[in-house]
Tab-separated table of C-alpha atoms and ligand atoms in Angstrom:
chain	number	residue	atom	x	y	z
A	196	MET	CA	4.095	18.097	-17.319
A	197	LEU	CA	5.144	14.602	-18.312
A	198	ILE	CA	8.715	15.427	-17.486
A	199	ARG	CA	7.765	16.310	-13.936
A	200	ILE	CA	5.952	13.019	-13.526
A	201	ARG	CA	8.919	11.106	-14.908
A	202	ARG	CA	11.296	12.479	-12.350
A	203	GLY	CA	9.968	10.623	-9.350
A	204	TRP	CA	7.777	7.663	-9.908
A	205	GLU	CA	8.846	6.570	-13.341
A	206	LEU	CA	12.458	5.939	-12.483
A	207	PRO	CA	13.390	2.710	-10.786
A	208	GLU	CA	14.338	3.384	-7.230
A	209	THR	CA	17.985	2.665	-7.871
A	210	ALA	CA	18.096	5.421	-10.469
A	211	ALA	CA	15.808	7.879	-8.695
A	212	THR	CA	17.581	7.658	-5.366
A	213	PRO	CA	21.140	6.383	-5.639
A	214	GLU	CA	22.174	4.361	-2.633
A	215	SER	CA	24.560	7.035	-1.411
A	216	MET	CA	21.767	9.606	-1.357
A	217	VAL	CA	19.437	7.279	0.483
A	218	LEU	CA	22.029	6.602	3.139
A	219	GLN	CA	22.909	10.242	3.419
A	220	ARG	CA	19.273	11.200	3.763
A	221	ARG	CA	18.748	8.610	6.476
A	222	SER	CA	21.577	9.894	8.592
A	223	LEU	CA	20.375	13.442	8.026
A	224	MET	CA	16.941	12.421	9.157
A	225	ARG	CA	18.384	10.795	12.239
A	226	LEU	CA	20.214	13.993	13.090
A	227	ALA	CA	17.180	16.140	12.359
A	228	GLY	CA	15.056	13.730	14.363
A	229	VAL	CA	16.905	14.579	17.533
A	230	ALA	CA	16.155	18.253	17.088
A	231	GLY	CA	12.662	18.209	15.674
A	232	ALA	CA	10.708	15.351	14.197
A	233	ALA	CA	11.456	12.650	16.745
A	234	MET	CA	10.480	14.860	19.636
A	235	SER	CA	7.146	15.975	18.299
A	236	LEU	CA	5.988	12.903	16.365
A	237	PRO	CA	5.394	10.419	19.179
A	238	ARG	CA	3.349	12.975	21.112
A	239	LEU	CA	1.195	13.745	18.108
A	240	ALA	CA	0.710	10.105	17.244
A	241	GLY	CA	-0.333	9.310	20.785
A	242	ALA	CA	-2.780	12.173	20.947
A	243	GLN	CA	-4.407	11.368	17.612
A	244	SER	CA	-4.637	7.626	17.706
A	245	ALA	CA	-7.865	5.799	18.465
A	246	MET	CA	-5.922	2.691	19.389
A	247	PRO	CA	-3.393	1.907	22.081
A	248	ALA	CA	-0.568	-0.592	21.665
A	249	MET	CA	-1.767	-3.811	20.089
A	250	ASN	CA	-0.786	-7.289	20.993
A	251	ALA	CA	-2.713	-9.388	18.535
A	252	PRO	CA	-1.588	-13.005	18.136
A	253	ARG	CA	0.930	-13.536	15.333
A	254	SER	CA	-0.321	-15.764	12.543
A	255	GLU	CA	1.946	-18.708	11.780
A	256	ARG	CA	0.361	-19.137	8.384
A	257	PHE	CA	2.376	-16.470	6.615
A	258	ARG	CA	6.108	-16.862	7.107
A	259	ALA	CA	8.324	-14.247	5.548
A	260	GLY	CA	11.470	-16.357	5.801
A	261	ARG	CA	13.703	-13.329	6.362
A	262	ASP	CA	14.535	-10.909	9.121
A	263	LEU	CA	12.172	-8.015	9.762
A	264	THR	CA	13.062	-4.680	8.202
A	265	PRO	CA	14.197	-2.253	10.916
A	266	GLU	CA	11.159	-0.249	12.011
A	267	LYS	CA	12.927	3.061	11.461
A	268	ASP	CA	13.532	2.207	7.795
A	269	ALA	CA	9.989	0.992	7.134
A	270	THR	CA	8.568	4.153	8.684
A	271	SER	CA	10.919	6.732	7.176
A	272	TYR	CA	11.163	5.655	3.520
A	273	ASN	CA	7.673	5.853	2.057
A	274	ASN	CA	5.680	6.351	-1.103
A	275	TYR	CA	2.705	8.609	-0.406
A	276	TYR	CA	2.149	11.002	-3.277
A	277	GLU	CA	-0.580	12.933	-1.473
A	278	PHE	CA	2.279	14.281	0.645
A	279	GLY	CA	4.711	14.694	-2.260
A	280	SER	CA	6.847	12.539	-4.479
A	281	SER	CA	9.877	12.223	-2.198
A	282	LYS	CA	10.381	9.287	0.143
A	283	SER	CA	10.606	11.636	3.138
A	284	VAL	CA	6.961	12.316	3.854
A	285	ALA	CA	6.787	11.047	7.424
A	286	ALA	CA	6.843	14.467	9.093
A	287	ALA	CA	4.211	15.947	6.743
A	288	ALA	CA	1.953	12.929	7.154
A	289	GLN	CA	1.738	13.488	10.924
A	290	LYS	CA	-0.721	16.290	10.175
A	291	LEU	CA	-3.343	13.835	8.930
A	292	PRO	CA	-5.827	13.246	11.774
A	293	GLN	CA	-6.127	9.527	12.538
A	294	SER	CA	-9.278	9.656	14.636
A	295	PRO	CA	-12.227	9.786	14.339
A	296	TRP	CA	-12.158	7.899	11.031
A	297	THR	CA	-15.103	6.751	8.936
A	298	LEU	CA	-15.028	3.982	6.389
A	299	LYS	CA	-17.750	4.034	3.761
A	300	LEU	CA	-18.895	0.794	2.113
A	301	ASP	CA	-21.011	1.492	-0.963
A	302	GLY	CA	-21.955	0.537	-4.505
A	303	LEU	CA	-23.450	-2.832	-5.421
A	304	VAL	CA	-24.070	-4.028	-1.874
A	305	ASP	CA	-27.099	-5.008	0.184
A	306	LYS	CA	-25.717	-3.220	3.235
A	307	PRO	CA	-24.226	0.145	2.301
A	308	GLN	CA	-22.897	1.735	5.441
A	309	GLU	CA	-20.537	4.165	7.072
A	310	ILE	CA	-18.612	2.584	9.899
A	311	ASP	CA	-16.650	4.390	12.535
A	312	LEU	CA	-13.231	2.744	12.696
A	313	SER	CA	-13.289	2.264	16.459
A	314	ASP	CA	-16.708	0.543	16.159
A	315	LEU	CA	-15.396	-1.610	13.333
A	316	LEU	CA	-12.481	-2.751	15.460
A	317	LYS	CA	-14.922	-4.066	18.069
A	318	ARG	CA	-16.449	-6.328	15.426
A	319	VAL	CA	-13.324	-7.987	14.039
A	320	SER	CA	-10.604	-10.026	15.668
A	321	LEU	CA	-7.132	-8.727	15.036
A	322	GLU	CA	-4.136	-10.831	14.105
A	323	GLU	CA	-0.533	-9.982	13.337
A	324	ARG	CA	0.976	-11.024	10.014
A	325	VAL	CA	4.594	-10.694	8.990
A	326	LEU	CA	4.322	-9.894	5.293
A	327	ARG	CA	6.618	-9.111	2.399
A	328	HIS	CA	5.989	-5.856	0.533
A	329	ARG	CA	7.507	-5.412	-2.950
A	330	CYS	CA	7.452	-1.964	-4.545
A	331	VAL	CA	7.452	-1.821	-8.337
A	332	GLU	CA	10.559	0.377	-7.964
A	333	ALA	CA	12.444	-2.784	-6.869
A	334	TRP	CA	12.821	-2.224	-3.131
A	335	SER	CA	11.089	-4.365	-0.550
A	336	MET	CA	10.462	-4.736	3.158
A	337	ILE	CA	9.225	-7.347	5.610
A	338	VAL	CA	7.122	-5.941	8.420
A	339	PRO	CA	4.586	-7.101	11.008
A	340	TRP	CA	1.120	-5.715	10.294
A	341	THR	CA	-1.859	-5.994	12.636
A	342	GLY	CA	-5.288	-6.172	11.106
A	343	PHE	CA	-8.065	-8.388	9.822
A	344	PRO	CA	-8.934	-10.070	6.522
A	345	MET	CA	-10.602	-7.865	3.927
A	346	ALA	CA	-13.146	-10.700	3.563
A	347	GLU	CA	-14.669	-9.473	6.857
A	348	LEU	CA	-15.556	-6.143	5.281
A	349	VAL	CA	-16.905	-7.883	2.192
A	350	LYS	CA	-19.237	-9.854	4.449
A	351	MET	CA	-20.387	-6.712	6.256
A	352	ALA	CA	-21.147	-4.975	2.962
A	353	ALA	CA	-22.929	-8.022	1.498
A	354	PRO	CA	-22.223	-7.418	-2.211
A	355	THR	CA	-25.029	-8.171	-4.656
A	356	SER	CA	-24.581	-10.816	-7.340
A	357	ALA	CA	-23.768	-8.030	-9.821
A	358	ALA	CA	-20.643	-6.897	-7.926
A	359	ARG	CA	-17.423	-8.081	-9.567
A	360	TYR	CA	-14.789	-5.552	-8.546
A	361	VAL	CA	-13.777	-3.630	-5.455
A	362	MET	CA	-12.301	-0.134	-5.486
A	363	PHE	CA	-10.319	1.263	-2.537
A	364	GLU	CA	-10.188	5.038	-2.209
A	365	THR	CA	-7.765	7.125	-0.160
A	366	VAL	CA	-8.931	10.124	1.856
A	367	GLN	CA	-8.538	13.535	0.191
A	368	ASP	CA	-7.599	16.019	2.877
A	369	ARG	CA	-6.808	19.106	0.843
A	370	ALA	CA	-5.658	21.168	3.798
A	371	ARG	CA	-3.071	18.621	4.869
A	372	MET	CA	-2.080	16.842	1.678
A	373	PRO	CA	-0.092	19.249	-0.506
A	374	GLY	CA	0.267	16.634	-3.255
A	375	LEU	CA	-3.439	16.964	-4.054
A	376	ARG	CA	-2.656	20.382	-5.536
A	377	GLN	CA	-0.532	18.658	-8.189
A	378	SER	CA	-3.407	18.568	-10.609
A	379	TRP	CA	-1.657	16.404	-13.217
A	380	TYR	CA	-2.192	13.418	-10.935
A	381	PRO	CA	-5.592	11.689	-11.188
A	382	TRP	CA	-6.722	12.149	-7.569
A	383	PRO	CA	-8.170	10.616	-5.516
A	384	TYR	CA	-5.777	7.681	-5.160
A	385	GLN	CA	-7.880	4.690	-6.115
A	386	GLU	CA	-6.864	1.095	-6.479
A	387	GLY	CA	-8.963	-1.903	-7.283
A	388	CYS	CA	-9.157	-5.659	-7.461
A	389	THR	CA	-11.651	-8.356	-8.319
A	390	LEU	CA	-14.170	-9.437	-5.703
A	391	ALA	CA	-12.423	-12.830	-5.610
A	392	GLU	CA	-9.088	-11.139	-4.845
A	393	ALA	CA	-10.690	-9.048	-2.090
A	394	MET	CA	-12.062	-12.227	-0.531
A	395	ASN	CA	-8.767	-14.104	-0.747
A	396	GLU	CA	-7.384	-14.714	2.722
A	397	LEU	CA	-4.195	-12.792	1.910
A	398	CYS	CA	-6.011	-9.514	1.251
A	399	PHE	CA	-5.616	-7.716	4.559
A	400	MET	CA	-6.816	-4.501	6.184
A	401	ALA	CA	-4.036	-3.194	8.416
A	402	VAL	CA	-4.517	-0.944	11.426
A	403	GLY	CA	-1.221	-1.726	13.151
A	404	LEU	CA	2.461	-1.896	12.301
A	405	TYR	CA	5.128	-3.224	14.702
A	406	GLY	CA	2.445	-3.618	17.362
A	407	LYS	CA	1.372	0.038	17.264
A	408	PRO	CA	-1.226	1.909	15.215
A	409	VAL	CA	-0.093	2.187	11.589
A	410	PRO	CA	1.885	5.443	11.414
A	411	ALA	CA	0.258	8.049	9.200
A	412	GLN	CA	3.075	7.821	6.653
A	413	ASN	CA	2.494	4.084	6.242
A	414	GLY	CA	-1.221	4.573	5.601
A	415	GLY	CA	-2.772	4.967	9.021
A	416	PRO	CA	-5.288	4.681	10.386
A	417	ILE	CA	-6.288	1.912	7.971
A	418	ARG	CA	-4.830	0.631	4.714
A	419	VAL	CA	-5.290	-2.307	2.415
A	420	LEU	CA	-2.512	-4.808	1.667
A	421	PHE	CA	-2.095	-7.042	-1.353
A	422	PRO	CA	1.198	-8.737	-0.448
A	423	TRP	CA	1.373	-10.608	-3.766
A	424	LYS	CA	1.003	-7.462	-5.887
A	425	TYR	CA	3.303	-4.520	-6.455
A	426	GLY	CA	3.091	-2.086	-3.565
A	427	PHE	CA	1.154	0.599	-5.418
A	428	LYS	CA	-1.963	-1.590	-5.235
A	429	SER	CA	-1.927	-1.322	-1.422
A	430	GLY	CA	-3.721	1.997	-0.935
A	431	LYS	CA	-3.259	4.016	2.241
A	432	ALA	CA	-5.696	5.861	4.527
A	433	ILE	CA	-8.712	4.124	3.027
A	434	THR	CA	-11.937	6.044	3.444
A	435	ARG	CA	-14.204	4.337	0.913
A	436	ILE	CA	-14.590	0.808	-0.416
A	437	HIS	CA	-16.782	0.707	-3.487
A	438	PHE	CA	-18.253	-2.462	-5.010
A	439	THR	CA	-18.889	-2.300	-8.752
A	440	ASP	CA	-19.477	-4.294	-11.926
A	441	THR	CA	-16.876	-2.245	-13.832
A	442	ARG	CA	-13.127	-2.804	-13.602
A	443	PRO	CA	-11.692	0.223	-11.801
A	444	VAL	CA	-8.956	2.141	-13.596
A	445	SER	CA	-6.494	2.919	-10.882
A	446	PHE	CA	-4.279	5.887	-10.155
A	447	TRP	CA	-1.062	4.654	-11.799
A	448	GLU	CA	-2.905	3.020	-14.660
A	449	LYS	CA	-4.533	6.366	-15.480
A	450	LEU	CA	-1.115	8.020	-15.437
A	451	GLN	CA	0.856	5.434	-17.441
A	452	PRO	CA	-1.321	2.633	-18.822
A	453	THR	CA	1.579	1.148	-20.755
A	454	GLU	CA	3.541	0.646	-17.553
A	455	TYR	CA	1.049	-0.001	-14.751
A	456	GLY	CA	-1.963	-2.222	-15.127
A	457	PHE	CA	-4.927	-3.456	-13.162
A	458	TRP	CA	-3.478	-6.767	-11.994
A	459	ALA	CA	0.099	-5.815	-11.077
A	460	ASN	CA	1.010	-9.212	-9.669
A	461	VAL	CA	4.706	-9.525	-8.828
A	462	ASN	CA	6.705	-11.506	-11.378
A	463	PRO	CA	10.497	-11.366	-11.740
A	464	ALA	CA	10.264	-12.672	-15.309
A	465	VAL	CA	8.210	-9.735	-16.576
A	466	PRO	CA	10.309	-6.572	-16.600
A	467	HIS	CA	8.865	-3.137	-16.131
A	468	PRO	CA	9.132	-1.442	-19.560
A	469	ARG	CA	12.115	0.513	-18.250
A	470	TRP	CA	13.819	-1.763	-15.724
A	471	SER	CA	14.211	-5.366	-14.622
A	472	GLN	CA	12.083	-6.868	-11.850
A	473	GLU	CA	14.415	-9.819	-11.254
A	474	THR	CA	15.819	-8.644	-7.938
A	475	GLU	CA	14.916	-6.267	-5.134
A	476	ARG	CA	16.787	-4.276	-2.510
A	477	LEU	CA	15.860	-5.019	1.090
A	478	LEU	CA	15.029	-1.726	2.780
A	479	GLY	CA	17.498	-0.910	5.544
A	480	SER	CA	20.213	-3.040	3.995
A	481	ARG	CA	22.453	-3.171	0.948
A	482	GLU	CA	21.418	-6.707	0.170
A	483	ARG	CA	19.667	-7.538	-3.093
A	484	VAL	CA	17.639	-10.731	-3.251
A	485	PRO	CA	15.820	-12.503	-6.067
A	486	THR	CA	12.188	-11.471	-6.542
A	487	GLN	CA	9.659	-14.308	-6.405
A	488	ILE	CA	6.577	-14.810	-8.525
A	489	PHE	CA	3.487	-13.549	-6.662
A	490	ASN	CA	6.062	-12.213	-4.196
A	491	GLY	CA	6.304	-15.760	-2.859
A	492	TYR	CA	2.560	-16.115	-2.165
A	493	GLY	CA	1.660	-18.316	-5.143
A	494	GLU	CA	0.302	-21.113	-2.962
A	495	PHE	CA	-2.398	-18.734	-1.732
A	496	VAL	CA	-3.200	-16.758	-4.851
A	497	ALA	CA	-2.146	-18.544	-8.047
A	498	PRO	CA	-5.562	-20.270	-8.410
A	499	LEU	CA	-7.204	-16.823	-8.656
A	500	TYR	CA	-5.662	-16.431	-12.097
A	501	ALA	CA	-6.526	-19.768	-13.677
A	502	GLY	CA	-8.040	-19.125	-17.089
A	503	LEU	CA	-6.826	-15.509	-17.134
A	504	GLU	CA	-3.480	-16.273	-18.795
A	505	LYS	CA	-4.239	-13.905	-21.673
A	506	GLU	CA	-4.637	-10.958	-19.285
A	507	PRO	CA	-1.600	-8.753	-18.544
A	508	LEU	CA	-1.417	-10.232	-15.046
A	509	PHE	CA	2.083	-8.940	-14.234
A	510	LEU	CA	1.991	-5.328	-15.397
B	1887	MTE	N1	-2.809	6.763	-0.993
B	1887	MTE	C1	-1.653	6.255	-1.410
B	1887	MTE	N2	-1.401	4.943	-1.213
B	1887	MTE	C2	-0.231	4.418	-1.614
B	1887	MTE	C3	0.742	5.199	-2.291
B	1887	MTE	C4	0.455	6.579	-2.487
B	1887	MTE	O1	1.241	7.337	-3.074
B	1887	MTE	N3	-0.745	7.064	-2.022
B	1887	MTE	N4	1.918	4.622	-2.727
B	1887	MTE	C5	1.898	3.173	-2.930
B	1887	MTE	C6	3.212	2.602	-3.161
B	1887	MTE	S1	3.909	2.889	-4.675
B	1887	MTE	C7	3.834	1.806	-2.250
B	1887	MTE	S2	5.283	1.012	-2.603
B	1887	MTE	C8	3.290	1.653	-0.896
B	1887	MTE	C9	4.330	2.104	0.113
B	1887	MTE	O2	3.918	1.797	1.407
B	1887	MTE	P1	4.864	2.140	2.641
B	1887	MTE	O3	5.175	3.606	2.566
B	1887	MTE	O4	4.099	1.769	3.852
B	1887	MTE	O5	6.104	1.322	2.453
B	1887	MTE	O6	2.111	2.399	-0.684
B	1887	MTE	C10	1.228	2.436	-1.785
B	1887	MTE	N5	0.002	3.095	-1.384
B	1888	MO	MO1	5.602	1.342	-4.860
């Protein structure tokens, strides 16, 4: 059982998918795309989506300082274990209906509610943010997300004074997500943060990617983003946001508590137990670049961790 888990996730990306294989797989996918995937996917996405093209204003506050990752790379190399442990889950993920979609806000809140996503989008103003994403496997991407601050949802839920943590839960669609049958994983995919982190301006709920609805494989129709944390914290296809007084134990922490913790802030100086976090490979390129503490977002988030120096903030 453990051996099966080790094969995918536990290897650093460079070991799990040697560069040559990645490149080979991409060109295979391109070829296959002409025959199958590429022809059927856009039609499906159009039919299922609640949202047309988006042209939200781009925020100047968050500058990535690098070129955007090519869209085809960001949308064809994914981690989404509900659809399997390979990076090629895009075709399978198209089966997940994107609309209608309900988001449940519950737990220690004054206003528990279930909101229809299209109603929610009438109540928030959308912006585009170009953000860095750093996977714990040491690859990264820079993509434009459209969405709204998570703080908006916190306000709508109105947490009580007892609420200290927020847990984000991914939908469990057993008919369409074959990975859910892999019972050694602690489904559902849950990730959590402190209430202060959820209210930080960088915590973002994304409904768009490259000006279009977030593709299913990237977590459509709505996902959370913690750009200063390792990518596994940024849960996809969020269906429930739960406010609690207990620190949530998240999916990867349940699987391997010695390797993946609650905080998971990016830090090049703290290696993963089995590989270095000093550099990262830019998706869609062969370039490796230095990794930055808090993924380069320290000016926004470092104050959140004052006084918590004894916590394993970077695991
Ligand atoms: N529900 C769910 N969310 C998830 C994952 C997952 O397997 N299931 N993988 C995480 C990991 S490890 C990463 S790196 C990012 C990948 O997001 P992307 O495919 O949009 O690049 O999603 C995160 N969110
Ligand atoms: Mo990841």
